[in-house]
PDB file of C-alpha atoms and ligand atoms in Angstrom:
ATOM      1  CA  UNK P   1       0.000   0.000   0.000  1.00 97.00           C
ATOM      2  CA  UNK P   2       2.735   2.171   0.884  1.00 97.00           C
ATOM      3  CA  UNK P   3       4.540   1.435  -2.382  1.00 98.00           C
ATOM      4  CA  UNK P   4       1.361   2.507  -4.426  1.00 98.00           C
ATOM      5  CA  UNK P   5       0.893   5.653  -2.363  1.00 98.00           C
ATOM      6  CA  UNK P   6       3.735   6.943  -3.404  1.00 98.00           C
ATOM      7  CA  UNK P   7       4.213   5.842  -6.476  1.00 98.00           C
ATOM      8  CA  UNK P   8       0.484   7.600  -7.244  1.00 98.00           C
ATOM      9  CA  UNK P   9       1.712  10.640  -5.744  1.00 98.00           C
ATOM     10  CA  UNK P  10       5.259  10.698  -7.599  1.00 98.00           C
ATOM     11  CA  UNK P  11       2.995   9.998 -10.632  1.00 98.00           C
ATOM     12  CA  UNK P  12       0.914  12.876 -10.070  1.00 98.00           C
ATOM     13  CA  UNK P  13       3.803  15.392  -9.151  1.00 98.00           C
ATOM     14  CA  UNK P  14       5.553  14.290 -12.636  1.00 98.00           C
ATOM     15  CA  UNK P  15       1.799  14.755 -14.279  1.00 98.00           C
ATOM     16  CA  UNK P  16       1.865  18.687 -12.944  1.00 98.00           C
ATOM     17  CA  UNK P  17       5.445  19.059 -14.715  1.00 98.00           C
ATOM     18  CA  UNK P  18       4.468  17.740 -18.313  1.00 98.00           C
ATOM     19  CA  UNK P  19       1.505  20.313 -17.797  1.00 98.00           C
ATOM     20  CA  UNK P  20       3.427  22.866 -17.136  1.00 98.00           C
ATOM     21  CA  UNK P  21       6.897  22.360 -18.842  1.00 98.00           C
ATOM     22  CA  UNK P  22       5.682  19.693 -21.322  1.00 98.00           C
ATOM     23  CA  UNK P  23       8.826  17.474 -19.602  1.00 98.00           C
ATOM     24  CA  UNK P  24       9.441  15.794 -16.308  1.00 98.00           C
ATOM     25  CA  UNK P  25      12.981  14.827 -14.361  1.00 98.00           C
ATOM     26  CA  UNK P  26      12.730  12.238 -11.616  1.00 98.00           C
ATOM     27  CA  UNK P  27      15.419  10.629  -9.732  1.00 99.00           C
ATOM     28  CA  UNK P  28      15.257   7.617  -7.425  1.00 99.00           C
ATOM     29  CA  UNK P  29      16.909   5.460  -4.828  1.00 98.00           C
ATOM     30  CA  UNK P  30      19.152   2.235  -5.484  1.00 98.00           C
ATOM     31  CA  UNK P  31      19.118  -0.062  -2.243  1.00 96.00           C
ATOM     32  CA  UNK P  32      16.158  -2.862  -1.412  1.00 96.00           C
ATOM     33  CA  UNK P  33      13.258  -0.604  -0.322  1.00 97.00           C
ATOM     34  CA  UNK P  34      12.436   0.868  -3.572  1.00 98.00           C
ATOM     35  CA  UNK P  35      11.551  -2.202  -5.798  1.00 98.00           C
ATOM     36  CA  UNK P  36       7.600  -2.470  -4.869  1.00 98.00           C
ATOM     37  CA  UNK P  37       7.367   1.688  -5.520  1.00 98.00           C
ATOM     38  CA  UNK P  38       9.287   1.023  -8.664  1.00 98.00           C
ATOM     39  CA  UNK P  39       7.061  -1.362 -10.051  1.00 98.00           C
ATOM     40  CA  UNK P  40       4.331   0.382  -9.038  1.00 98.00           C
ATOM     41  CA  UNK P  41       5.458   3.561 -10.666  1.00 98.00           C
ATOM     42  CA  UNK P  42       6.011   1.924 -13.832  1.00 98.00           C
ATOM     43  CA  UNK P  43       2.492   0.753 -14.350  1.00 97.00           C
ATOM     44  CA  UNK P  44       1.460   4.432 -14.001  1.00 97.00           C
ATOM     45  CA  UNK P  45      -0.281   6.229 -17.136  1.00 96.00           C
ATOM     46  CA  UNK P  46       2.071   8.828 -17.764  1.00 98.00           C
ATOM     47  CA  UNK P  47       3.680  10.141 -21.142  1.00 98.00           C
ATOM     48  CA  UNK P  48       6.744   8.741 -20.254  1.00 98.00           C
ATOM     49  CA  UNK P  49       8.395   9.369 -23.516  1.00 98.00           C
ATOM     50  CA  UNK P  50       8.944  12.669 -21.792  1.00 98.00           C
ATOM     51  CA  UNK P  51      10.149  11.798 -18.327  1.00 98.00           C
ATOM     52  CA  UNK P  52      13.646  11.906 -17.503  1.00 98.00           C
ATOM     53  CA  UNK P  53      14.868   9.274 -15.028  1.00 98.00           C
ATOM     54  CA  UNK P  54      18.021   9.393 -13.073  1.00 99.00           C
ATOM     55  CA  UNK P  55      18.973   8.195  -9.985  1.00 99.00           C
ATOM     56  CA  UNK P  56      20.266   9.611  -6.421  1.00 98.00           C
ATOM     57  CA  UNK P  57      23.160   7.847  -6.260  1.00 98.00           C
ATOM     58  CA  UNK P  58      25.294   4.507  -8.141  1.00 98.00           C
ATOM     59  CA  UNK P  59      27.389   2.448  -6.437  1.00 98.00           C
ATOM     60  CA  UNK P  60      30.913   2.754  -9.128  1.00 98.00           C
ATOM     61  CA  UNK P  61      29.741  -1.313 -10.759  1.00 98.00           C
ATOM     62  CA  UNK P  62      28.746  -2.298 -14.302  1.00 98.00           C
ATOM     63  CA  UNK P  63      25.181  -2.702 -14.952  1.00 98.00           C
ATOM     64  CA  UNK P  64      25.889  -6.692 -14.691  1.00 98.00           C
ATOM     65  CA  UNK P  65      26.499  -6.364 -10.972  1.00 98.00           C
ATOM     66  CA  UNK P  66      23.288  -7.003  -9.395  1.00 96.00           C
ATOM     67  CA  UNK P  67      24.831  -4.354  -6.877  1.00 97.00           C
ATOM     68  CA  UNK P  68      23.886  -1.752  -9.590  1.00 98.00           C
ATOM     69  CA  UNK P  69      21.282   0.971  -9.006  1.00 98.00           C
ATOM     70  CA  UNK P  70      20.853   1.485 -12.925  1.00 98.00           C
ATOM     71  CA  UNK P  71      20.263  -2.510 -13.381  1.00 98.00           C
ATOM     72  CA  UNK P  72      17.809  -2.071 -10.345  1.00 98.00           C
ATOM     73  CA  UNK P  73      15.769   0.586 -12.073  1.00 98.00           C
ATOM     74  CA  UNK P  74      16.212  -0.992 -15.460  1.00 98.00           C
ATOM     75  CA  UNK P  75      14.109  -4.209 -14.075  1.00 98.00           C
ATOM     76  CA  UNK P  76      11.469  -2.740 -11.996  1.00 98.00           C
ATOM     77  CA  UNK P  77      10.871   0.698 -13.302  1.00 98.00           C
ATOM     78  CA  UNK P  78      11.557   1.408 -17.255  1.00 98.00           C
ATOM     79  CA  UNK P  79       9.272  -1.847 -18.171  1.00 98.00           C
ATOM     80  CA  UNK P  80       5.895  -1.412 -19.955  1.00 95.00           C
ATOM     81  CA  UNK P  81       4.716   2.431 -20.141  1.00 94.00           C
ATOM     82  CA  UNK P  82       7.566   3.575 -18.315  1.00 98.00           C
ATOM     83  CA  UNK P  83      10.076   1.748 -20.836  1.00 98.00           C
ATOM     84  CA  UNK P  84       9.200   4.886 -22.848  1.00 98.00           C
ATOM     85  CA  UNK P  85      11.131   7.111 -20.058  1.00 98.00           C
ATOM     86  CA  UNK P  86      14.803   8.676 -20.902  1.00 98.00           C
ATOM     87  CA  UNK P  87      17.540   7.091 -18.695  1.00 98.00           C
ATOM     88  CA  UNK P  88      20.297   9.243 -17.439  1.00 98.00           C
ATOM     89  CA  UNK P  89      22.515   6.335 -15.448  1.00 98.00           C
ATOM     90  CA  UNK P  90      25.136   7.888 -13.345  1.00 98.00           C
ATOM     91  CA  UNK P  91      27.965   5.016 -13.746  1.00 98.00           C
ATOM     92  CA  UNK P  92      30.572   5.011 -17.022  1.00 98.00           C
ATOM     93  CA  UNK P  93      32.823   2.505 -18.032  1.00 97.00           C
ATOM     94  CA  UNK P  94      35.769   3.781 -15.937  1.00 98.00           C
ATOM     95  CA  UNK P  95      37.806   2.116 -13.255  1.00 97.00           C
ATOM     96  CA  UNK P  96      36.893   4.893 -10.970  1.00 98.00           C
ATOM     97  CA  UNK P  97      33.818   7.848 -10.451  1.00 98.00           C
ATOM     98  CA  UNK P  98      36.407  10.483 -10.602  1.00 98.00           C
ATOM     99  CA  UNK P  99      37.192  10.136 -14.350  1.00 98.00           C
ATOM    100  CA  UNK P 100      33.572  10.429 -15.142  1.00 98.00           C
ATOM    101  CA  UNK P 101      31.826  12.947 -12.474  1.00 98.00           C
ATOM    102  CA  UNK P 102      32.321  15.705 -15.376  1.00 98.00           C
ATOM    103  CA  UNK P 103      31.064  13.932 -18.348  1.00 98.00           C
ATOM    104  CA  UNK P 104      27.936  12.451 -15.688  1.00 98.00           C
ATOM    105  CA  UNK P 105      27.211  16.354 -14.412  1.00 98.00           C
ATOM    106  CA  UNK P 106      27.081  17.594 -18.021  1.00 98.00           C
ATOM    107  CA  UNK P 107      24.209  14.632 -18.889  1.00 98.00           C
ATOM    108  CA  UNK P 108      22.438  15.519 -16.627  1.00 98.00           C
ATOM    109  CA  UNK P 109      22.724  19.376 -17.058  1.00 96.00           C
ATOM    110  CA  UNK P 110      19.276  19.820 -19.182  1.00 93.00           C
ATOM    111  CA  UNK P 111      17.549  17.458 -16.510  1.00 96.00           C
ATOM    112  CA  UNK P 112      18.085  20.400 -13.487  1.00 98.00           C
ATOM    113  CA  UNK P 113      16.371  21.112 -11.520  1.00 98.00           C
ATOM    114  CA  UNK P 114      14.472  17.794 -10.735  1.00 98.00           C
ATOM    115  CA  UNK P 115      10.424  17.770 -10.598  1.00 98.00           C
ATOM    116  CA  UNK P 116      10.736  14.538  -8.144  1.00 98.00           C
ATOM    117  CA  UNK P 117      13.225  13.314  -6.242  1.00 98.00           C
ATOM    118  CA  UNK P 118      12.915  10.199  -3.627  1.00 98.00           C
ATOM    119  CA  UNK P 119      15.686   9.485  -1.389  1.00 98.00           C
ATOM    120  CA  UNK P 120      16.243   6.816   1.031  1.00 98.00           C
ATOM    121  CA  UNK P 121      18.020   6.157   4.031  1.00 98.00           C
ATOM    122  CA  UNK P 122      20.118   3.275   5.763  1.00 97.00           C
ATOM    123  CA  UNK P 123      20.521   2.978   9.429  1.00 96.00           C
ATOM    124  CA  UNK P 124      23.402   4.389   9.818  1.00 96.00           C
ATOM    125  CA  UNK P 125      21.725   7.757   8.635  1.00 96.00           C
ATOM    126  CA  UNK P 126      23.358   8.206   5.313  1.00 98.00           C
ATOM    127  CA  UNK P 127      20.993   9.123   1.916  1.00 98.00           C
ATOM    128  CA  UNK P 128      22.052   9.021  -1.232  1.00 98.00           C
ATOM    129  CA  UNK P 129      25.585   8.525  -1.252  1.00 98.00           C
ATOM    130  CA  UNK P 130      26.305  10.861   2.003  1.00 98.00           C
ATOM    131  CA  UNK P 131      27.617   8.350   4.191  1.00 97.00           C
ATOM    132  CA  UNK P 132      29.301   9.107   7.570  1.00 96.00           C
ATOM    133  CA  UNK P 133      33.017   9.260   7.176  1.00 96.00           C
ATOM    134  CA  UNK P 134      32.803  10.042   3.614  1.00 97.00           C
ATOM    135  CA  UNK P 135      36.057  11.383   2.152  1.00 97.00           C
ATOM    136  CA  UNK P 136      33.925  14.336   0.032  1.00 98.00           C
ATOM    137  CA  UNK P 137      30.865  14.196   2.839  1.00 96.00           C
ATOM    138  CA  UNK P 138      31.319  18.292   3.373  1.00 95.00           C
ATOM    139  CA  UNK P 139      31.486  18.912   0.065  1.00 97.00           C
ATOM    140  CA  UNK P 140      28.041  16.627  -0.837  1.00 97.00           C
ATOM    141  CA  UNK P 141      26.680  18.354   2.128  1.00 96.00           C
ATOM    142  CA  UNK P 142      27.415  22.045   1.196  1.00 95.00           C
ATOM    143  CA  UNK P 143      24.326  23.797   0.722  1.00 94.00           C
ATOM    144  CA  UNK P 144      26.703  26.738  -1.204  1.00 96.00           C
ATOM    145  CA  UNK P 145      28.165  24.016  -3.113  1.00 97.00           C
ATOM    146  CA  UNK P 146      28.231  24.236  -6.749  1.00 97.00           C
ATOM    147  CA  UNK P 147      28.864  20.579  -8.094  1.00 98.00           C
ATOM    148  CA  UNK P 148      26.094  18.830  -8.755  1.00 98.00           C
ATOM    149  CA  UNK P 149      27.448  15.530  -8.770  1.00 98.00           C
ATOM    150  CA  UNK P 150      30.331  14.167  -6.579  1.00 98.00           C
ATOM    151  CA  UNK P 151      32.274  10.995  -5.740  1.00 98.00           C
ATOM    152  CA  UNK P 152      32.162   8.983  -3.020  1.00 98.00           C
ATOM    153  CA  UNK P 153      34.509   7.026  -1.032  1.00 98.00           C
ATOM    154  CA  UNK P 154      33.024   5.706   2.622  1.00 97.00           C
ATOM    155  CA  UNK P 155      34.018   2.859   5.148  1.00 95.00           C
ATOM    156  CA  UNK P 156      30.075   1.473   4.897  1.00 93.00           C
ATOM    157  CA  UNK P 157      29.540   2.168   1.156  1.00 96.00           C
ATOM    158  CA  UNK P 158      31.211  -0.673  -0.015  1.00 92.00           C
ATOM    159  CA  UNK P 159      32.422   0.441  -3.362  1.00 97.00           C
ATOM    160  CA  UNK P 160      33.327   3.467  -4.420  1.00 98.00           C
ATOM    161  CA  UNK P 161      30.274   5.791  -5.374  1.00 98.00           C
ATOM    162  CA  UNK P 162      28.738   8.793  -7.176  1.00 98.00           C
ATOM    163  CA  UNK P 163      26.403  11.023  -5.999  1.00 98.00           C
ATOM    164  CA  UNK P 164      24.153  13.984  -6.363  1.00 98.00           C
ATOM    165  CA  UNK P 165      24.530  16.577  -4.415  1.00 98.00           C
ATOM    166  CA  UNK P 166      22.726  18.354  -1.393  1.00 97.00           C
ATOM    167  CA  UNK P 167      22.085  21.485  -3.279  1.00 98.00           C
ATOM    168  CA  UNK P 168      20.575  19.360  -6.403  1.00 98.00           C
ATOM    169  CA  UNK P 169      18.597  17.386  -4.194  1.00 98.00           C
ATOM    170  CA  UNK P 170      17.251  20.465  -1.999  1.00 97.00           C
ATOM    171  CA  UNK P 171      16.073  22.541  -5.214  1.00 97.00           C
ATOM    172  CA  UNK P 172      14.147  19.507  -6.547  1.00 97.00           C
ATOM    173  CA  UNK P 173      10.681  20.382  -6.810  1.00 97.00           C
ATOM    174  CA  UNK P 174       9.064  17.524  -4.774  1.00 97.00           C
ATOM    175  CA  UNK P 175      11.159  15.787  -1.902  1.00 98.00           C
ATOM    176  CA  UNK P 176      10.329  12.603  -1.098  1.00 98.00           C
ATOM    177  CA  UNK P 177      11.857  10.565   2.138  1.00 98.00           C
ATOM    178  CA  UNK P 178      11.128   6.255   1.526  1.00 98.00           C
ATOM    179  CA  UNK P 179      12.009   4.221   4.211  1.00 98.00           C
ATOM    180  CA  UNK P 180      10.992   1.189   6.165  1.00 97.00           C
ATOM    181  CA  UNK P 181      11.211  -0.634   9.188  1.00 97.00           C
ATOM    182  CA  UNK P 182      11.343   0.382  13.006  1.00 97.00           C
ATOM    183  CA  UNK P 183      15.190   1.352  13.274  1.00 98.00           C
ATOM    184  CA  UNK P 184      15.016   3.673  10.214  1.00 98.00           C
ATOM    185  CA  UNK P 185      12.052   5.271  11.850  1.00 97.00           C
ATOM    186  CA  UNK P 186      14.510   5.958  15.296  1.00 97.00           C
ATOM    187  CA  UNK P 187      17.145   7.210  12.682  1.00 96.00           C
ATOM    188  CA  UNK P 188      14.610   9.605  11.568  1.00 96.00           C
ATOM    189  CA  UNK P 189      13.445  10.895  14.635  1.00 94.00           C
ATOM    190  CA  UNK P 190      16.915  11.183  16.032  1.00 93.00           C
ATOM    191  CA  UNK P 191      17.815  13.452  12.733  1.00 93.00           C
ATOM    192  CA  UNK P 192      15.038  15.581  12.976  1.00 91.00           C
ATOM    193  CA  UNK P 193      15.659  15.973  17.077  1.00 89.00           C
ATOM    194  CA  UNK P 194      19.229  16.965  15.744  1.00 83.00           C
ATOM    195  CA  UNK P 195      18.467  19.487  13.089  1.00 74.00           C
ATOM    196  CA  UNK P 196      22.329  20.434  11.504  1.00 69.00           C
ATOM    197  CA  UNK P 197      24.110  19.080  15.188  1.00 69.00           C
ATOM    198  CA  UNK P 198      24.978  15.944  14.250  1.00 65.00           C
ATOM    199  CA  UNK P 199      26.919  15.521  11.507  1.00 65.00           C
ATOM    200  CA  UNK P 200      27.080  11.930  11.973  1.00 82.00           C
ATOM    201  CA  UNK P 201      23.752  11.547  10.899  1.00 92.00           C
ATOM    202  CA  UNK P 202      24.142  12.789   6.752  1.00 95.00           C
ATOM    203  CA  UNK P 203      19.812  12.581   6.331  1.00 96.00           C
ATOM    204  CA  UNK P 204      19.729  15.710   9.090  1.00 94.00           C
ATOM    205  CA  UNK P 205      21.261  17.929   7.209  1.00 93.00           C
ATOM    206  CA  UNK P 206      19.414  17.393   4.061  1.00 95.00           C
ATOM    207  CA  UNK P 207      15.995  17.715   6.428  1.00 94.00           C
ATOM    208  CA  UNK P 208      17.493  20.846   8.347  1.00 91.00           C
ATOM    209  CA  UNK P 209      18.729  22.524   4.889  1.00 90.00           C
ATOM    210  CA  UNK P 210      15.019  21.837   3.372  1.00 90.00           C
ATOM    211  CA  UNK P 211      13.387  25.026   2.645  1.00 83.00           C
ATOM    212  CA  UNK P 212       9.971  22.901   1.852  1.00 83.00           C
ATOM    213  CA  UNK P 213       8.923  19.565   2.748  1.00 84.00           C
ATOM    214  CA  UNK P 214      10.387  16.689   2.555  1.00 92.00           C
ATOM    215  CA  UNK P 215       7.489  14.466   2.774  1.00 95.00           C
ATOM    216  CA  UNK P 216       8.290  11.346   4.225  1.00 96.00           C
ATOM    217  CA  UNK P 217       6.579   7.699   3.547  1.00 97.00           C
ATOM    218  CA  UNK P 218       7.556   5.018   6.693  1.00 97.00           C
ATOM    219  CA  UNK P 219       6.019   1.820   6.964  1.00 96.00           C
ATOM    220  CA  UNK P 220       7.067  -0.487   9.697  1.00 94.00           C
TER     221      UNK P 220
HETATM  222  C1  6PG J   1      22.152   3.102  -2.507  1.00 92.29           C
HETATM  223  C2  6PG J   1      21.132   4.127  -2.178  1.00 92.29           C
HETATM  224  C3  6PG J   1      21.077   4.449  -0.731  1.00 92.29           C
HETATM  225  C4  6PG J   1      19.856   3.771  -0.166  1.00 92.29           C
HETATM  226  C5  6PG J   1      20.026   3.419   1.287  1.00 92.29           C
HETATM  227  C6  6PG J   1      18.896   2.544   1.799  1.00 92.29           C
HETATM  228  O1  6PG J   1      22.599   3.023  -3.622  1.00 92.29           O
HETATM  229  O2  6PG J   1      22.501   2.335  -1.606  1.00 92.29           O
HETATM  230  O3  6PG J   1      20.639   4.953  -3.082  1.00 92.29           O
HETATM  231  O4  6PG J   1      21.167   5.769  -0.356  1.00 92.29           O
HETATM  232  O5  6PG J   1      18.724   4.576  -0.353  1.00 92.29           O
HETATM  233  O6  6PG J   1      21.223   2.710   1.413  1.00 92.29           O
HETATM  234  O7  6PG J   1      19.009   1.296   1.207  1.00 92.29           O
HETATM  235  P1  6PG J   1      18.029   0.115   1.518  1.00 92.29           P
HETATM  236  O8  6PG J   1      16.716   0.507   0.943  1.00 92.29           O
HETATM  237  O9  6PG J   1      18.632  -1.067   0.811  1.00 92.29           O
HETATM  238  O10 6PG J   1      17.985  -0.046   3.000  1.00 92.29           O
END
Protein backbone atom coordinates (compact mmCIF):
# COMPACT_ATOMS: atom_id res chain seq x y z
CA UNK A 1 0.00 0.00 0.00
CA UNK A 2 2.74 2.17 0.88
CA UNK A 3 4.54 1.44 -2.38
CA UNK A 4 1.36 2.51 -4.43
CA UNK A 5 0.89 5.65 -2.36
CA UNK A 6 3.74 6.94 -3.40
CA UNK A 7 4.21 5.84 -6.48
CA UNK A 8 0.48 7.60 -7.24
CA UNK A 9 1.71 10.64 -5.74
CA UNK A 10 5.26 10.70 -7.60
CA UNK A 11 2.99 10.00 -10.63
CA UNK A 12 0.91 12.88 -10.07
CA UNK A 13 3.80 15.39 -9.15
CA UNK A 14 5.55 14.29 -12.64
CA UNK A 15 1.80 14.76 -14.28
CA UNK A 16 1.86 18.69 -12.94
CA UNK A 17 5.44 19.06 -14.71
CA UNK A 18 4.47 17.74 -18.31
CA UNK A 19 1.51 20.31 -17.80
CA UNK A 20 3.43 22.87 -17.14
CA UNK A 21 6.90 22.36 -18.84
CA UNK A 22 5.68 19.69 -21.32
CA UNK A 23 8.83 17.47 -19.60
CA UNK A 24 9.44 15.79 -16.31
CA UNK A 25 12.98 14.83 -14.36
CA UNK A 26 12.73 12.24 -11.62
CA UNK A 27 15.42 10.63 -9.73
CA UNK A 28 15.26 7.62 -7.43
CA UNK A 29 16.91 5.46 -4.83
CA UNK A 30 19.15 2.23 -5.48
CA UNK A 31 19.12 -0.06 -2.24
CA UNK A 32 16.16 -2.86 -1.41
CA UNK A 33 13.26 -0.60 -0.32
CA UNK A 34 12.44 0.87 -3.57
CA UNK A 35 11.55 -2.20 -5.80
CA UNK A 36 7.60 -2.47 -4.87
CA UNK A 37 7.37 1.69 -5.52
CA UNK A 38 9.29 1.02 -8.66
CA UNK A 39 7.06 -1.36 -10.05
CA UNK A 40 4.33 0.38 -9.04
CA UNK A 41 5.46 3.56 -10.67
CA UNK A 42 6.01 1.92 -13.83
CA UNK A 43 2.49 0.75 -14.35
CA UNK A 44 1.46 4.43 -14.00
CA UNK A 45 -0.28 6.23 -17.14
CA UNK A 46 2.07 8.83 -17.76
CA UNK A 47 3.68 10.14 -21.14
CA UNK A 48 6.74 8.74 -20.25
CA UNK A 49 8.40 9.37 -23.52
CA UNK A 50 8.94 12.67 -21.79
CA UNK A 51 10.15 11.80 -18.33
CA UNK A 52 13.65 11.91 -17.50
CA UNK A 53 14.87 9.27 -15.03
CA UNK A 54 18.02 9.39 -13.07
CA UNK A 55 18.97 8.20 -9.98
CA UNK A 56 20.27 9.61 -6.42
CA UNK A 57 23.16 7.85 -6.26
CA UNK A 58 25.29 4.51 -8.14
CA UNK A 59 27.39 2.45 -6.44
CA UNK A 60 30.91 2.75 -9.13
CA UNK A 61 29.74 -1.31 -10.76
CA UNK A 62 28.75 -2.30 -14.30
CA UNK A 63 25.18 -2.70 -14.95
CA UNK A 64 25.89 -6.69 -14.69
CA UNK A 65 26.50 -6.36 -10.97
CA UNK A 66 23.29 -7.00 -9.39
CA UNK A 67 24.83 -4.35 -6.88
CA UNK A 68 23.89 -1.75 -9.59
CA UNK A 69 21.28 0.97 -9.01
CA UNK A 70 20.85 1.48 -12.92
CA UNK A 71 20.26 -2.51 -13.38
CA UNK A 72 17.81 -2.07 -10.35
CA UNK A 73 15.77 0.59 -12.07
CA UNK A 74 16.21 -0.99 -15.46
CA UNK A 75 14.11 -4.21 -14.07
CA UNK A 76 11.47 -2.74 -12.00
CA UNK A 77 10.87 0.70 -13.30
CA UNK A 78 11.56 1.41 -17.26
CA UNK A 79 9.27 -1.85 -18.17
CA UNK A 80 5.89 -1.41 -19.95
CA UNK A 81 4.72 2.43 -20.14
CA UNK A 82 7.57 3.58 -18.32
CA UNK A 83 10.08 1.75 -20.84
CA UNK A 84 9.20 4.89 -22.85
CA UNK A 85 11.13 7.11 -20.06
CA UNK A 86 14.80 8.68 -20.90
CA UNK A 87 17.54 7.09 -18.69
CA UNK A 88 20.30 9.24 -17.44
CA UNK A 89 22.51 6.33 -15.45
CA UNK A 90 25.14 7.89 -13.35
CA UNK A 91 27.96 5.02 -13.75
CA UNK A 92 30.57 5.01 -17.02
CA UNK A 93 32.82 2.50 -18.03
CA UNK A 94 35.77 3.78 -15.94
CA UNK A 95 37.81 2.12 -13.26
CA UNK A 96 36.89 4.89 -10.97
CA UNK A 97 33.82 7.85 -10.45
CA UNK A 98 36.41 10.48 -10.60
CA UNK A 99 37.19 10.14 -14.35
CA UNK A 100 33.57 10.43 -15.14
CA UNK A 101 31.83 12.95 -12.47
CA UNK A 102 32.32 15.70 -15.38
CA UNK A 103 31.06 13.93 -18.35
CA UNK A 104 27.94 12.45 -15.69
CA UNK A 105 27.21 16.35 -14.41
CA UNK A 106 27.08 17.59 -18.02
CA UNK A 107 24.21 14.63 -18.89
CA UNK A 108 22.44 15.52 -16.63
CA UNK A 109 22.72 19.38 -17.06
CA UNK A 110 19.28 19.82 -19.18
CA UNK A 111 17.55 17.46 -16.51
CA UNK A 112 18.08 20.40 -13.49
CA UNK A 113 16.37 21.11 -11.52
CA UNK A 114 14.47 17.79 -10.73
CA UNK A 115 10.42 17.77 -10.60
CA UNK A 116 10.74 14.54 -8.14
CA UNK A 117 13.23 13.31 -6.24
CA UNK A 118 12.92 10.20 -3.63
CA UNK A 119 15.69 9.48 -1.39
CA UNK A 120 16.24 6.82 1.03
CA UNK A 121 18.02 6.16 4.03
CA UNK A 122 20.12 3.27 5.76
CA UNK A 123 20.52 2.98 9.43
CA UNK A 124 23.40 4.39 9.82
CA UNK A 125 21.72 7.76 8.63
CA UNK A 126 23.36 8.21 5.31
CA UNK A 127 20.99 9.12 1.92
CA UNK A 128 22.05 9.02 -1.23
CA UNK A 129 25.59 8.52 -1.25
CA UNK A 130 26.31 10.86 2.00
CA UNK A 131 27.62 8.35 4.19
CA UNK A 132 29.30 9.11 7.57
CA UNK A 133 33.02 9.26 7.18
CA UNK A 134 32.80 10.04 3.61
CA UNK A 135 36.06 11.38 2.15
CA UNK A 136 33.92 14.34 0.03
CA UNK A 137 30.86 14.20 2.84
CA UNK A 138 31.32 18.29 3.37
CA UNK A 139 31.49 18.91 0.06
CA UNK A 140 28.04 16.63 -0.84
CA UNK A 141 26.68 18.35 2.13
CA UNK A 142 27.41 22.05 1.20
CA UNK A 143 24.33 23.80 0.72
CA UNK A 144 26.70 26.74 -1.20
CA UNK A 145 28.17 24.02 -3.11
CA UNK A 146 28.23 24.24 -6.75
CA UNK A 147 28.86 20.58 -8.09
CA UNK A 148 26.09 18.83 -8.75
CA UNK A 149 27.45 15.53 -8.77
CA UNK A 150 30.33 14.17 -6.58
CA UNK A 151 32.27 10.99 -5.74
CA UNK A 152 32.16 8.98 -3.02
CA UNK A 153 34.51 7.03 -1.03
CA UNK A 154 33.02 5.71 2.62
CA UNK A 155 34.02 2.86 5.15
CA UNK A 156 30.07 1.47 4.90
CA UNK A 157 29.54 2.17 1.16
CA UNK A 158 31.21 -0.67 -0.01
CA UNK A 159 32.42 0.44 -3.36
CA UNK A 160 33.33 3.47 -4.42
CA UNK A 161 30.27 5.79 -5.37
CA UNK A 162 28.74 8.79 -7.18
CA UNK A 163 26.40 11.02 -6.00
CA UNK A 164 24.15 13.98 -6.36
CA UNK A 165 24.53 16.58 -4.41
CA UNK A 166 22.73 18.35 -1.39
CA UNK A 167 22.08 21.48 -3.28
CA UNK A 168 20.58 19.36 -6.40
CA UNK A 169 18.60 17.39 -4.19
CA UNK A 170 17.25 20.46 -2.00
CA UNK A 171 16.07 22.54 -5.21
CA UNK A 172 14.15 19.51 -6.55
CA UNK A 173 10.68 20.38 -6.81
CA UNK A 174 9.06 17.52 -4.77
CA UNK A 175 11.16 15.79 -1.90
CA UNK A 176 10.33 12.60 -1.10
CA UNK A 177 11.86 10.56 2.14
CA UNK A 178 11.13 6.25 1.53
CA UNK A 179 12.01 4.22 4.21
CA UNK A 180 10.99 1.19 6.17
CA UNK A 181 11.21 -0.63 9.19
CA UNK A 182 11.34 0.38 13.01
CA UNK A 183 15.19 1.35 13.27
CA UNK A 184 15.02 3.67 10.21
CA UNK A 185 12.05 5.27 11.85
CA UNK A 186 14.51 5.96 15.30
CA UNK A 187 17.15 7.21 12.68
CA UNK A 188 14.61 9.61 11.57
CA UNK A 189 13.44 10.90 14.63
CA UNK A 190 16.91 11.18 16.03
CA UNK A 191 17.82 13.45 12.73
CA UNK A 192 15.04 15.58 12.98
CA UNK A 193 15.66 15.97 17.08
CA UNK A 194 19.23 16.97 15.74
CA UNK A 195 18.47 19.49 13.09
CA UNK A 196 22.33 20.43 11.50
CA UNK A 197 24.11 19.08 15.19
CA UNK A 198 24.98 15.94 14.25
CA UNK A 199 26.92 15.52 11.51
CA UNK A 200 27.08 11.93 11.97
CA UNK A 201 23.75 11.55 10.90
CA UNK A 202 24.14 12.79 6.75
CA UNK A 203 19.81 12.58 6.33
CA UNK A 204 19.73 15.71 9.09
CA UNK A 205 21.26 17.93 7.21
CA UNK A 206 19.41 17.39 4.06
CA UNK A 207 15.99 17.72 6.43
CA UNK A 208 17.49 20.85 8.35
CA UNK A 209 18.73 22.52 4.89
CA UNK A 210 15.02 21.84 3.37
CA UNK A 211 13.39 25.03 2.65
CA UNK A 212 9.97 22.90 1.85
CA UNK A 213 8.92 19.57 2.75
CA UNK A 214 10.39 16.69 2.56
CA UNK A 215 7.49 14.47 2.77
CA UNK A 216 8.29 11.35 4.23
CA UNK A 217 6.58 7.70 3.55
CA UNK A 218 7.56 5.02 6.69
CA UNK A 219 6.02 1.82 6.96
CA UNK A 220 7.07 -0.49 9.70
C1 LIG B 1 22.15 3.10 -2.51
C2 LIG B 1 21.13 4.13 -2.18
C3 LIG B 1 21.08 4.45 -0.73
C4 LIG B 1 19.86 3.77 -0.17
C5 LIG B 1 20.03 3.42 1.29
C6 LIG B 1 18.90 2.54 1.80
O1 LIG B 1 22.60 3.02 -3.62
O2 LIG B 1 22.50 2.33 -1.61
O3 LIG B 1 20.64 4.95 -3.08
O4 LIG B 1 21.17 5.77 -0.36
O5 LIG B 1 18.72 4.58 -0.35
O6 LIG B 1 21.22 2.71 1.41
O7 LIG B 1 19.01 1.30 1.21
P1 LIG B 1 18.03 0.11 1.52
O8 LIG B 1 16.72 0.51 0.94
O9 LIG B 1 18.63 -1.07 0.81
O10 LIG B 1 17.98 -0.05 3.00
Amino acid sequence: MLAKALAQTAAADLGSALAARGRATLAVSGGNTPKAFLQALSRQPLDWARVAVTLVDERWVPESSDRSNAALVRAHLLQGPASMARFLPLHRDTAEPEAAVAEVEGSLADALPLDVAILGMGEDGHTASFFPGGDLLEQALDPKGTAAVLPMRAPGAGEPRITLSLPVLLAARRLYLHIEGAGKRQVLEQALAAGTKTPALPIARVLAWRKGAVDTYWTA
